[in-house]
mmCIF file of C-alpha atoms in Angstrom:
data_model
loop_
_atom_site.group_PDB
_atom_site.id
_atom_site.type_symbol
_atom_site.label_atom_id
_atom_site.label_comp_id
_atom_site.label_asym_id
_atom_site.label_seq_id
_atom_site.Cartn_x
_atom_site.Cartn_y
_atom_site.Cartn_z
ATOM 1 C CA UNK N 1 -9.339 16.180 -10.833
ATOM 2 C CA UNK N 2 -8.041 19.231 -11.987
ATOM 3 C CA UNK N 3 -8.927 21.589 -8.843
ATOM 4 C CA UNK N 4 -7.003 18.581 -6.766
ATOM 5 C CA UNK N 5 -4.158 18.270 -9.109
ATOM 6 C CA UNK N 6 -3.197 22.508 -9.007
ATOM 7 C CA UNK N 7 -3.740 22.195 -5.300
ATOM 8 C CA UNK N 8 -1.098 19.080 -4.212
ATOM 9 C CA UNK N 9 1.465 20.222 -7.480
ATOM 10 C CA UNK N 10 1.191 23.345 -8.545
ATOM 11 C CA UNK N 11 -0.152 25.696 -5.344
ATOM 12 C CA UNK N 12 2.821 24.531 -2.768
ATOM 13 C CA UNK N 13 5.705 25.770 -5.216
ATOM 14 C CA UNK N 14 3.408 29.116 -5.974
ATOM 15 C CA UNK N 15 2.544 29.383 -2.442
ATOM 16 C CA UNK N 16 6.862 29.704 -1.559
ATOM 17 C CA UNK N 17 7.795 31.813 -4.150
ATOM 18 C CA UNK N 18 5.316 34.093 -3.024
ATOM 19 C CA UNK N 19 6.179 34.050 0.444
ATOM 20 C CA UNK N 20 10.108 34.311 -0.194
ATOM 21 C CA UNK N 21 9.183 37.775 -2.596
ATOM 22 C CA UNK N 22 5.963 38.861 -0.295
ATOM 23 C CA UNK N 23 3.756 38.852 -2.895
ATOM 24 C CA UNK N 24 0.139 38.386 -2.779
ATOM 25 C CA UNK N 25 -0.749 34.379 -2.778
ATOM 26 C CA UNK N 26 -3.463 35.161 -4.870
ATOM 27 C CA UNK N 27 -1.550 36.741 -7.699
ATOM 28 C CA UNK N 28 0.765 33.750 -7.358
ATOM 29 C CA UNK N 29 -1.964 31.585 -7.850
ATOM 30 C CA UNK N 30 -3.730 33.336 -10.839
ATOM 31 C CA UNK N 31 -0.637 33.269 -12.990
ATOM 32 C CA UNK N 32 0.114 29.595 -11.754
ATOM 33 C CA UNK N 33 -3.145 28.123 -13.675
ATOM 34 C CA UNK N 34 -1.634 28.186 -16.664
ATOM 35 C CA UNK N 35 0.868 25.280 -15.854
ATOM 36 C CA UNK N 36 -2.056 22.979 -14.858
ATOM 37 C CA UNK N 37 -1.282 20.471 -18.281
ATOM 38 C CA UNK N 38 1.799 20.195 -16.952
ATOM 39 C CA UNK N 39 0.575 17.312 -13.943
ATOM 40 C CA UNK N 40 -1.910 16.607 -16.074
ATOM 41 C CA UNK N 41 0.126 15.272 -19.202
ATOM 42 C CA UNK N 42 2.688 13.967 -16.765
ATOM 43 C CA UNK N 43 0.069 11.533 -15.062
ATOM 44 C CA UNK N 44 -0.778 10.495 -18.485
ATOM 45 C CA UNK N 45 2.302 10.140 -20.216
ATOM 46 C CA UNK N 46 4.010 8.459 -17.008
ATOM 47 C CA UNK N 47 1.129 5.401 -17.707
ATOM 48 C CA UNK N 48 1.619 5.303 -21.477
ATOM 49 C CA UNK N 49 5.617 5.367 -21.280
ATOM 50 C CA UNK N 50 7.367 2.373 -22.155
ATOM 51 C CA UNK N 51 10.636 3.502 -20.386
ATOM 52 C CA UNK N 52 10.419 2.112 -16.940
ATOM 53 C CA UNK N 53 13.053 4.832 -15.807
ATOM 54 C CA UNK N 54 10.761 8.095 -17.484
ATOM 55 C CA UNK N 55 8.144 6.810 -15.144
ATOM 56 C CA UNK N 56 10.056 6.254 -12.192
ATOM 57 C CA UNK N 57 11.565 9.533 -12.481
ATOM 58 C CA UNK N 58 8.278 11.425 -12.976
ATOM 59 C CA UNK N 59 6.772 9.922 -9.818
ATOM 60 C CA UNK N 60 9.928 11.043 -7.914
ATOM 61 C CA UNK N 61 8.856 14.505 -9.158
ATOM 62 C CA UNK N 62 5.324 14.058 -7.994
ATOM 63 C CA UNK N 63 6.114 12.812 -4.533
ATOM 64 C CA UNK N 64 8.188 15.719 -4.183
ATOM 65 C CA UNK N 65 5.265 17.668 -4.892
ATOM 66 C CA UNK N 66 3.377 16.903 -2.757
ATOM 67 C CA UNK N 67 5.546 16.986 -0.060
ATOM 68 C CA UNK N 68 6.141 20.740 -0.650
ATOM 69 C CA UNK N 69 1.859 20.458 0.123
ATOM 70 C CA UNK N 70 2.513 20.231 3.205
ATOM 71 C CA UNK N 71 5.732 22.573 3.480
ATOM 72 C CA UNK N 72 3.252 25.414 1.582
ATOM 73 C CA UNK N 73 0.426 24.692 4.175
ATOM 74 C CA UNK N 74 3.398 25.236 7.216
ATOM 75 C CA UNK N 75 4.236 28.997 5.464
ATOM 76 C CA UNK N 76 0.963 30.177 4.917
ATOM 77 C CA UNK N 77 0.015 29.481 8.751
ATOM 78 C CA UNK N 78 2.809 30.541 9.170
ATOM 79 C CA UNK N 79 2.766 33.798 7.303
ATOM 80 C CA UNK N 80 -0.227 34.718 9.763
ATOM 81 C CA UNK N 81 2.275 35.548 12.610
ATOM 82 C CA UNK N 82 5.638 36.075 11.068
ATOM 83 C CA UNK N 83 6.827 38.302 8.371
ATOM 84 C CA UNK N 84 6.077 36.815 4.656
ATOM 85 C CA UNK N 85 10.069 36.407 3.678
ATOM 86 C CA UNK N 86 10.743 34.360 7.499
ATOM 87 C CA UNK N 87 7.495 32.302 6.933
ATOM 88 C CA UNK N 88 8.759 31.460 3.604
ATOM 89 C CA UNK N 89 12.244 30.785 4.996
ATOM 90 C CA UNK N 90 11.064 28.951 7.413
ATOM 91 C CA UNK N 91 8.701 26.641 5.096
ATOM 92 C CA UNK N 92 11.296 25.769 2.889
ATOM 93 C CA UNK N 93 13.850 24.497 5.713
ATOM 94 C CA UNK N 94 10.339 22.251 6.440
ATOM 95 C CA UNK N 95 10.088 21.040 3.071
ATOM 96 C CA UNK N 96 13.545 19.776 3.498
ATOM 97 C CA UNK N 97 12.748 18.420 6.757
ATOM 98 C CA UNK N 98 9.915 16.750 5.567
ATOM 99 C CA UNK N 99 11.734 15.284 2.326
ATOM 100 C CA UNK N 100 14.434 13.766 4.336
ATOM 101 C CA UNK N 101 11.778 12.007 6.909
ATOM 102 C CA UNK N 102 9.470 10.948 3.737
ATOM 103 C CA UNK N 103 12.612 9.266 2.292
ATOM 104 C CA UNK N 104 13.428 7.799 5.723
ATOM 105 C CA UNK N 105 10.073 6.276 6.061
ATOM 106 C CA UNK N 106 10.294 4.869 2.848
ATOM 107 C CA UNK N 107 12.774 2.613 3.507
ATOM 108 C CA UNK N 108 11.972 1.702 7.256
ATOM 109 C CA UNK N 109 9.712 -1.336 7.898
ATOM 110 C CA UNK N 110 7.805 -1.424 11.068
ATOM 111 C CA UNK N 111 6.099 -5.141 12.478
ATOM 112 C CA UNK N 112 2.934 -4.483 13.331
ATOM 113 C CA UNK N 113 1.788 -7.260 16.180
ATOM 114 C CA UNK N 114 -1.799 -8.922 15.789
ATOM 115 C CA UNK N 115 -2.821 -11.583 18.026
ATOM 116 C CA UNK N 116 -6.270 -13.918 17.669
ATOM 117 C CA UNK N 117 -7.773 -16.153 19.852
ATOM 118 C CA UNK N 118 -9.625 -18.643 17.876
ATOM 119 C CA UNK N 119 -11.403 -21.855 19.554
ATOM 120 C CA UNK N 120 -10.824 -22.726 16.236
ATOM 121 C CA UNK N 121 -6.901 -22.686 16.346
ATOM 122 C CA UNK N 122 -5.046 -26.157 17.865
ATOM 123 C CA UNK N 123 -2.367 -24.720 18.374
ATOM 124 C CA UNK N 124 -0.278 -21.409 18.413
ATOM 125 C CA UNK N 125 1.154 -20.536 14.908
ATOM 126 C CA UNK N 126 2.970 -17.341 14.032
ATOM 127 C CA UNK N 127 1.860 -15.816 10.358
ATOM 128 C CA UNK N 128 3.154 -13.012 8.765
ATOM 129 C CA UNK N 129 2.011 -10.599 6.137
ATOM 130 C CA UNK N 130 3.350 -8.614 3.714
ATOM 131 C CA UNK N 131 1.958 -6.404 1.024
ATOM 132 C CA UNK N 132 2.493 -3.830 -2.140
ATOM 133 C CA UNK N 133 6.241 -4.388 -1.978
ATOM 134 C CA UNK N 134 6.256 -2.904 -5.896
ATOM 135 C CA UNK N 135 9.566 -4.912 -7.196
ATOM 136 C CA UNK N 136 9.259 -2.855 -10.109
ATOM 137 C CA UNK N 137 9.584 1.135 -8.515
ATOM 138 C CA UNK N 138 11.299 -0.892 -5.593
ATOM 139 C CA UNK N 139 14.651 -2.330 -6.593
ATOM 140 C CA UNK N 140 15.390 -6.176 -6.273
ATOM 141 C CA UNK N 141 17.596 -5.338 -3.411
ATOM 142 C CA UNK N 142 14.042 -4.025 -0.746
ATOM 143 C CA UNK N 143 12.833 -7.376 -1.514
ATOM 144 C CA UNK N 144 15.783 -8.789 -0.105
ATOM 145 C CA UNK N 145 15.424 -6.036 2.999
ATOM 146 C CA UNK N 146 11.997 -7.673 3.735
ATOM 147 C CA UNK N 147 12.889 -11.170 3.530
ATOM 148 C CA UNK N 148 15.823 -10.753 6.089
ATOM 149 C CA UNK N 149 13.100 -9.224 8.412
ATOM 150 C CA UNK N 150 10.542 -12.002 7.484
ATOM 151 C CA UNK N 151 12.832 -15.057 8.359
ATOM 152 C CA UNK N 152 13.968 -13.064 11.427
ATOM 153 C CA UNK N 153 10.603 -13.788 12.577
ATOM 154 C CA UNK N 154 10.341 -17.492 12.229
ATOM 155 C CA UNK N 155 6.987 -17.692 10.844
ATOM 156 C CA UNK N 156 5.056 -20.851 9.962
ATOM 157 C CA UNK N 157 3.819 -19.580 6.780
ATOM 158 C CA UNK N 158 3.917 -15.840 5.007
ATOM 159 C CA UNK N 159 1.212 -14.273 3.175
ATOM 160 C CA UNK N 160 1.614 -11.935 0.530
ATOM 161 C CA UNK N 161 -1.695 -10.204 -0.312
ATOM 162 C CA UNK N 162 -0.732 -8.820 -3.810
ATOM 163 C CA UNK N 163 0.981 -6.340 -5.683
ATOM 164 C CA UNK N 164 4.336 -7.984 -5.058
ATOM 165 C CA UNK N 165 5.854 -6.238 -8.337
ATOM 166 C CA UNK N 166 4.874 -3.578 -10.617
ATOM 167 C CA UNK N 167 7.033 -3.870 -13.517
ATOM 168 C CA UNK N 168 7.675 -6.900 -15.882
ATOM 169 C CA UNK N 169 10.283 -7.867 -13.507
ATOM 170 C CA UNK N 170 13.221 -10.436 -14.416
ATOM 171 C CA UNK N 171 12.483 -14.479 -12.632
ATOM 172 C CA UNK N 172 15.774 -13.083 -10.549
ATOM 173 C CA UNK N 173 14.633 -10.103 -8.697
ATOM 174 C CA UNK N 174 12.307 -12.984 -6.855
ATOM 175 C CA UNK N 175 14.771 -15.165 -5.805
ATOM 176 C CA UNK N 176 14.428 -14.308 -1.880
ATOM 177 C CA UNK N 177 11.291 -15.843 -1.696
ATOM 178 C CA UNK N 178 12.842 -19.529 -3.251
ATOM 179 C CA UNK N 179 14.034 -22.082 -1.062
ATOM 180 C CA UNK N 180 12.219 -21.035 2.041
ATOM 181 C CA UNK N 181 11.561 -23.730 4.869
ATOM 182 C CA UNK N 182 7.936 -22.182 5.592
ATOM 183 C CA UNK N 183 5.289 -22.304 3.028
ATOM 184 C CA UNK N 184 4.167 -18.986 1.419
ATOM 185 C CA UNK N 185 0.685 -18.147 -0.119
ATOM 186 C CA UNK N 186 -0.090 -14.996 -2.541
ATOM 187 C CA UNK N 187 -2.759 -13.577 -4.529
ATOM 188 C CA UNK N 188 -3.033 -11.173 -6.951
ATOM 189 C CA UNK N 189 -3.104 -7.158 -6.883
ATOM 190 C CA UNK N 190 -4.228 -4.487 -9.614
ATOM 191 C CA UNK N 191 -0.501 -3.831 -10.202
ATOM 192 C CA UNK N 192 -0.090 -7.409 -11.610
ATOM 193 C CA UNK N 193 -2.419 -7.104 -13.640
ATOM 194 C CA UNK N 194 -1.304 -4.121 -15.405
ATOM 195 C CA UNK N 195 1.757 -6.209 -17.149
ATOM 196 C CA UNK N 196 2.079 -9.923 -18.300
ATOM 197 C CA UNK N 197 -0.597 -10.979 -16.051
ATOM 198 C CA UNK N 198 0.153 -14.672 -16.664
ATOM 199 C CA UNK N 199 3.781 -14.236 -16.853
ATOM 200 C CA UNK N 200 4.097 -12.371 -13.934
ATOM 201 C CA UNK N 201 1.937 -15.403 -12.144
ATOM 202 C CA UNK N 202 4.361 -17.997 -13.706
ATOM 203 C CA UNK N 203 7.743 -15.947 -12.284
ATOM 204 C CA UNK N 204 6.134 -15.742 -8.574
ATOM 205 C CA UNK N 205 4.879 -19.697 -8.749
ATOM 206 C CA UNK N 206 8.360 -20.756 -9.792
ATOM 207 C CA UNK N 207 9.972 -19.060 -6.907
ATOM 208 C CA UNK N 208 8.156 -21.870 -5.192
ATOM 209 C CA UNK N 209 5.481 -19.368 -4.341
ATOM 210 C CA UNK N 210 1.367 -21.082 -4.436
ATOM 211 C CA UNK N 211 -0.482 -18.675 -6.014
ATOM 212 C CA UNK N 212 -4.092 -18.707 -4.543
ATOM 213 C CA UNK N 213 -6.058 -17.614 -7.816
ATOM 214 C CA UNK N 214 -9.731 -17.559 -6.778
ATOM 215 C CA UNK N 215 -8.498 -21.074 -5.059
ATOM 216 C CA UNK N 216 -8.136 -22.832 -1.517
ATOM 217 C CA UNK N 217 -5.807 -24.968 0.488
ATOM 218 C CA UNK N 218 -5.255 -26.737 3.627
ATOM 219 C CA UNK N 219 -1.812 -26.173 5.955
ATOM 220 C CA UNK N 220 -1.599 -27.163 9.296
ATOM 221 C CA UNK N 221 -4.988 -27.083 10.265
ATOM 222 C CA UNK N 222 -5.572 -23.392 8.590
ATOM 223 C CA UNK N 223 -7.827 -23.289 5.299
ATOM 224 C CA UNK N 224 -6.373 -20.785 3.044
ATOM 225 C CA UNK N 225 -8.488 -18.700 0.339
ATOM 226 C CA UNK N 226 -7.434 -16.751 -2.024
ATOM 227 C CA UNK N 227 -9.386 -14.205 -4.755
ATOM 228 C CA UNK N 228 -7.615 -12.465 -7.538
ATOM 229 C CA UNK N 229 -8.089 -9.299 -7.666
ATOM 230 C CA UNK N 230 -11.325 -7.489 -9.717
ATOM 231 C CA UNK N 231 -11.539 -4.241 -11.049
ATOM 232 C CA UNK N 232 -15.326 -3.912 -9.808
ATOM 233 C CA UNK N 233 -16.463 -5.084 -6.161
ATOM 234 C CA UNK N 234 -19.524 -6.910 -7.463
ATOM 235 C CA UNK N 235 -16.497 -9.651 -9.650
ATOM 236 C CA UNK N 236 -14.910 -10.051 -6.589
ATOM 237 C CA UNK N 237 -17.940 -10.736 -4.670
ATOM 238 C CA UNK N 238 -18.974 -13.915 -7.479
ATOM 239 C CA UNK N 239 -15.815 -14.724 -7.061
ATOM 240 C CA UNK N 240 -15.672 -15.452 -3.813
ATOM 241 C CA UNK N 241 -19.583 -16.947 -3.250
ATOM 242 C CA UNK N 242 -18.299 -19.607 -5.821
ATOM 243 C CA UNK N 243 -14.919 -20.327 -4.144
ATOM 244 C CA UNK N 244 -16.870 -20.921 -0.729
ATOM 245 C CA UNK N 245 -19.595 -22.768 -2.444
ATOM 246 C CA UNK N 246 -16.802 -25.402 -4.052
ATOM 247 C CA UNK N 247 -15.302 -25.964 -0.445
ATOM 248 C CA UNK N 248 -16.439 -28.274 2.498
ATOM 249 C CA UNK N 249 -19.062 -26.001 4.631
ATOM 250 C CA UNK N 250 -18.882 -28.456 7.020
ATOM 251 C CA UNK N 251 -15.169 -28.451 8.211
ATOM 252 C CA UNK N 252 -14.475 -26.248 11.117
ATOM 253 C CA UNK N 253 -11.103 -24.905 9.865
ATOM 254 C CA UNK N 254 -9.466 -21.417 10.725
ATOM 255 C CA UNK N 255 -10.321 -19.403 7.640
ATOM 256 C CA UNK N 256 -7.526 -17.308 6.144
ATOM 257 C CA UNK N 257 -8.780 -15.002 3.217
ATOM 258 C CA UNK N 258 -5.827 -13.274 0.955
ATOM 259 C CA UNK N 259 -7.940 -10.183 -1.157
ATOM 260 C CA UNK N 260 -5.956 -7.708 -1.966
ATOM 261 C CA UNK N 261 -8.431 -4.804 -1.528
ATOM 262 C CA UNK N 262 -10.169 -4.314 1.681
ATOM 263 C CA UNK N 263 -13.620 -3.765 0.384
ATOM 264 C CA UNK N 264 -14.868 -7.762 0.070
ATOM 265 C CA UNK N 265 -14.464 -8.029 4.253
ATOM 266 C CA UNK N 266 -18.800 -7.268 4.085
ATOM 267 C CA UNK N 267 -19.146 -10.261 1.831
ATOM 268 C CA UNK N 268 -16.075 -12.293 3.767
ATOM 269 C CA UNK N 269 -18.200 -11.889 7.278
ATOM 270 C CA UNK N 270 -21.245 -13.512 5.371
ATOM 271 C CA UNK N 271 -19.637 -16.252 4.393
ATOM 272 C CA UNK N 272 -18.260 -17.140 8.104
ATOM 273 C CA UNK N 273 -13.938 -16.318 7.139
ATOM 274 C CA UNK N 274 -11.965 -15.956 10.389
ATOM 275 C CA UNK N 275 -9.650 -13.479 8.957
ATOM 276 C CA UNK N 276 -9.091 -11.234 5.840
ATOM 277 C CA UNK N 277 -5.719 -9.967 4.531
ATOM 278 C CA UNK N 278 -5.543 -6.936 2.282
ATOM 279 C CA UNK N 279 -3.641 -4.107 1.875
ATOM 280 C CA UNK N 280 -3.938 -1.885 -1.697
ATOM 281 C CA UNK N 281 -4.851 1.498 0.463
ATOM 282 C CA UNK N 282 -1.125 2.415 1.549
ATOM 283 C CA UNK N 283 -3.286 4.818 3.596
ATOM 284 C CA UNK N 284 -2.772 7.415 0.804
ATOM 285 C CA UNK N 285 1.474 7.047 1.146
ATOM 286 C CA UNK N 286 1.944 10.684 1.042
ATOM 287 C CA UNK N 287 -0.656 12.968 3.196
ATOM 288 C CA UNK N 288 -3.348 14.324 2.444
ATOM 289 C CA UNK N 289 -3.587 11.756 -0.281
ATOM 290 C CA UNK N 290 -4.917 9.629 2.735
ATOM 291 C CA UNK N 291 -8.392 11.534 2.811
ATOM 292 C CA UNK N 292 -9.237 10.986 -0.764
ATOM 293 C CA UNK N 293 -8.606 7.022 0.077
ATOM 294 C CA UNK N 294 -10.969 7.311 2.512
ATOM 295 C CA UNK N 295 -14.055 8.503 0.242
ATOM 296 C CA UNK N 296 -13.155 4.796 -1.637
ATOM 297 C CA UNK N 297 -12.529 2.811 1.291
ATOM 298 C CA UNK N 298 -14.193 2.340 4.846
ATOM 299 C CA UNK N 299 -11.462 0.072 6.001
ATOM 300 C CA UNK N 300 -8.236 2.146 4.910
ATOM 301 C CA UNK N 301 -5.523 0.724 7.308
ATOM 302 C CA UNK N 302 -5.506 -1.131 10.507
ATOM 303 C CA UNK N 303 -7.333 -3.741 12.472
ATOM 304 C CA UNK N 304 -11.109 -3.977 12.373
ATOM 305 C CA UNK N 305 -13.475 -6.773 13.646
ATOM 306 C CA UNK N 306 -16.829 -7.888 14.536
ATOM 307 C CA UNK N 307 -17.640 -10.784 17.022
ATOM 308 C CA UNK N 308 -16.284 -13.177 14.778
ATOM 309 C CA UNK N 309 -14.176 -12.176 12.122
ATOM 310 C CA UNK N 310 -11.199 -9.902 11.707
ATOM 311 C CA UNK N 311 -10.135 -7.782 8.937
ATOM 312 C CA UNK N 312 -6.218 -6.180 8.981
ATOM 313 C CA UNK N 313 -5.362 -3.796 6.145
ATOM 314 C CA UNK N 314 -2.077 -2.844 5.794
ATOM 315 C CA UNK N 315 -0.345 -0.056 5.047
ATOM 316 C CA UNK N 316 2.131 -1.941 2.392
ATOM 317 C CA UNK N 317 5.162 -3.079 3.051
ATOM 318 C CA UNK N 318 6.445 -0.955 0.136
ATOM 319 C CA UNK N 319 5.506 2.124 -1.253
ATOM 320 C CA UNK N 320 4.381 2.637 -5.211
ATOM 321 C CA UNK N 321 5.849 5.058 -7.446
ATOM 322 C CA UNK N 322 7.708 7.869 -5.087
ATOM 323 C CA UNK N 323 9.964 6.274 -2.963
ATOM 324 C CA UNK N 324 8.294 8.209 -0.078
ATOM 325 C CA UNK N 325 6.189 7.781 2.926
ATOM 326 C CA UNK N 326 4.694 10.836 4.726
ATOM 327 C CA UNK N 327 2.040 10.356 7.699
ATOM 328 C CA UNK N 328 2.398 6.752 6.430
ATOM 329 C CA UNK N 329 5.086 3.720 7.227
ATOM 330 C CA UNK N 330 6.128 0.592 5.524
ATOM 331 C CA UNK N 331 4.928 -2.404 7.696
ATOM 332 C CA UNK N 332 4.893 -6.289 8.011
ATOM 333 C CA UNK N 333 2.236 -7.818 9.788
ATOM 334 C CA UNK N 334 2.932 -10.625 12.224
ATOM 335 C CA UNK N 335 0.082 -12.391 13.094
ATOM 336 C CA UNK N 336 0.082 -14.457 16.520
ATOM 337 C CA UNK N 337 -2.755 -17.384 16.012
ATOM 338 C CA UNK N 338 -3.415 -18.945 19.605
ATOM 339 C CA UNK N 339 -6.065 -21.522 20.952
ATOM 340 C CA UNK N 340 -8.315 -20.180 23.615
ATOM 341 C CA UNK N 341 -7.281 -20.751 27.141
ATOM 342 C CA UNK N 342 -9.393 -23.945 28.854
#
């Protein structure tokens, strides 16, 4: 943890200084070890604070950080071909380049089509997803943002496959999702579950919001599950044998799974679900951070499927703690159900 946390926070800065004086990097880096408490007490203290705005402000810091990765890794190549002060010039105006299209990203939110054919589907219906919008490091106001794009696409139901908010939130940073004339359907992330679990439950169910914990429903023909989400895969898994074990085996249902992490799709395909909904990867947010996701997760982003099921992972609607995106984008999955053709 260490070796990673010098290399993303603490190497890009050394790296740029050293170019813009043509120094050696390795001098640079020698004398930079010495700051290595600082990320370290900052990733602690950030989850200990009680002041929501020390935290934000500390991930802003981070992000930035490891932006300038990425900036460092530009000059150094760079450096190879160009004279150490240009190189260093040059990564800089990159960092900057890259800050401004991180930020950009942030805020953007792409739809990301899906359409499945399903004998089991009577007739089209149009769902959307959304994920990890983080009310808590995202203001009231992005939830807002995303509902204005959700109604624009006139679904018949939305699904919202955890960490909605971060923080303990006020009952009015959800009012967007009240008063809706579609049904929506959540369950819960890690994120809720590191506040007032319960409370935070109660704010999104009053909001007219059903909250799917380890529980089904029926709407429109579509048999909706949803599992709260475990700290260890092998919870999860109980969880959901037991939820499919109280339902009707026997009814022939589109099945609709909400887990917010992508790694129960294995035990989802066992027990016969037509489609899972996660998202919880954000595919890293901030490159390279997307290569250590992968050594959690097989299924880090996208569409996968086998001959009869379908898992989609998104990318998160929001981002979590830096208000940055970099290799990544925000996204809202609209899903296009349709009946196979006669």
């Amino acid at each position: 943890m260490g070796a990673v946390l010098w290399l993303v926070f603490i190497a890009p800065p050394a790296s740029l200084l050293a170019l813009l004086q043509g120094s050696s990097f390795h001098a640079w880096w020698l004398g930079s070890l010495w700051l290595l408490p600082l990320p370290v007490a900052l990733l602690f203290s950030v989850f200990r604070a009680s002041s929501a705005s020390y935290r934000w402000w500390v991930f802003q810091y981070l992000g930035v950080s490891a932006i300038a990765f990425s900036a460092a890794i530009c000059g150094v190549l760079l450096s190879l071909f160009i004279e150490e002060l240009r190189a260093g010039q040059s990564a800089v105006l990159l960092f900057v380049l890259f800050y401004a299209f991180a930020l950009h990203a942030a805020h953007r939110i792409h739809l990301k089509p899906l359409e499945i054919i399903s004998p089991k589907i009577a007739r089209p219906q149009r769902l959307v997803q959304i994920s990890d919008v983080h009310i808590g490091s995202r203001r009231a106001a992005y939830l807002e943002k995303v509902m204005t794009l959700v109604n624009a696409q006139k679904p018949d139901m939305l699904l919202i496959t955890g960490d909605l908010i971060d923080e303990n939130v006020a009952a009015e940073s959800l009012v967007p999702l009240a008063g809706l004339n579609y049904p929506v359907f959540y369950c819960s992330g890690n994120h809720e579950r590191y506040v007032d679990y319960q409370n935070a439950l109660d704010i999104i169910a009053g909001h007219g919001v059903t909250v799917l914990s380890d529980a089904s429903t029926f709407f429109d023909g579509i048999h909706i599950l949803g599992v709260e989400d475990r700290q260890h895969i092998a919870q999860a898994q109980e969880a959901l044998n037991a939820l499919c074990a109280s339902t009707d085996s026997s009814n022939s249902a589109f099945r609709v799974l909400l887990y917010h992490q992508p790694d129960l799709w294995a035990t989802a395909v066992d027990h016969g679900i037509d489609l899972m909904l996660s998202g919880h990867t954000h595919k890293g947010q901030i490159w390279p951070f997307g290569w250590l996701v992968r050594t959690r997760y097989q299924h880090v982003a996208g569409h996968f499927r086998t001959a009869l099921s379908h898992l989609f992972v998104s990318q998160g609607t929001g981002t979590w703690g830096p208000i940055l995106r970099f290799g990544t984008r925000c996204e809202m999955t609209v899903i296009e159900l349709k009946p196979e053709k006669l």
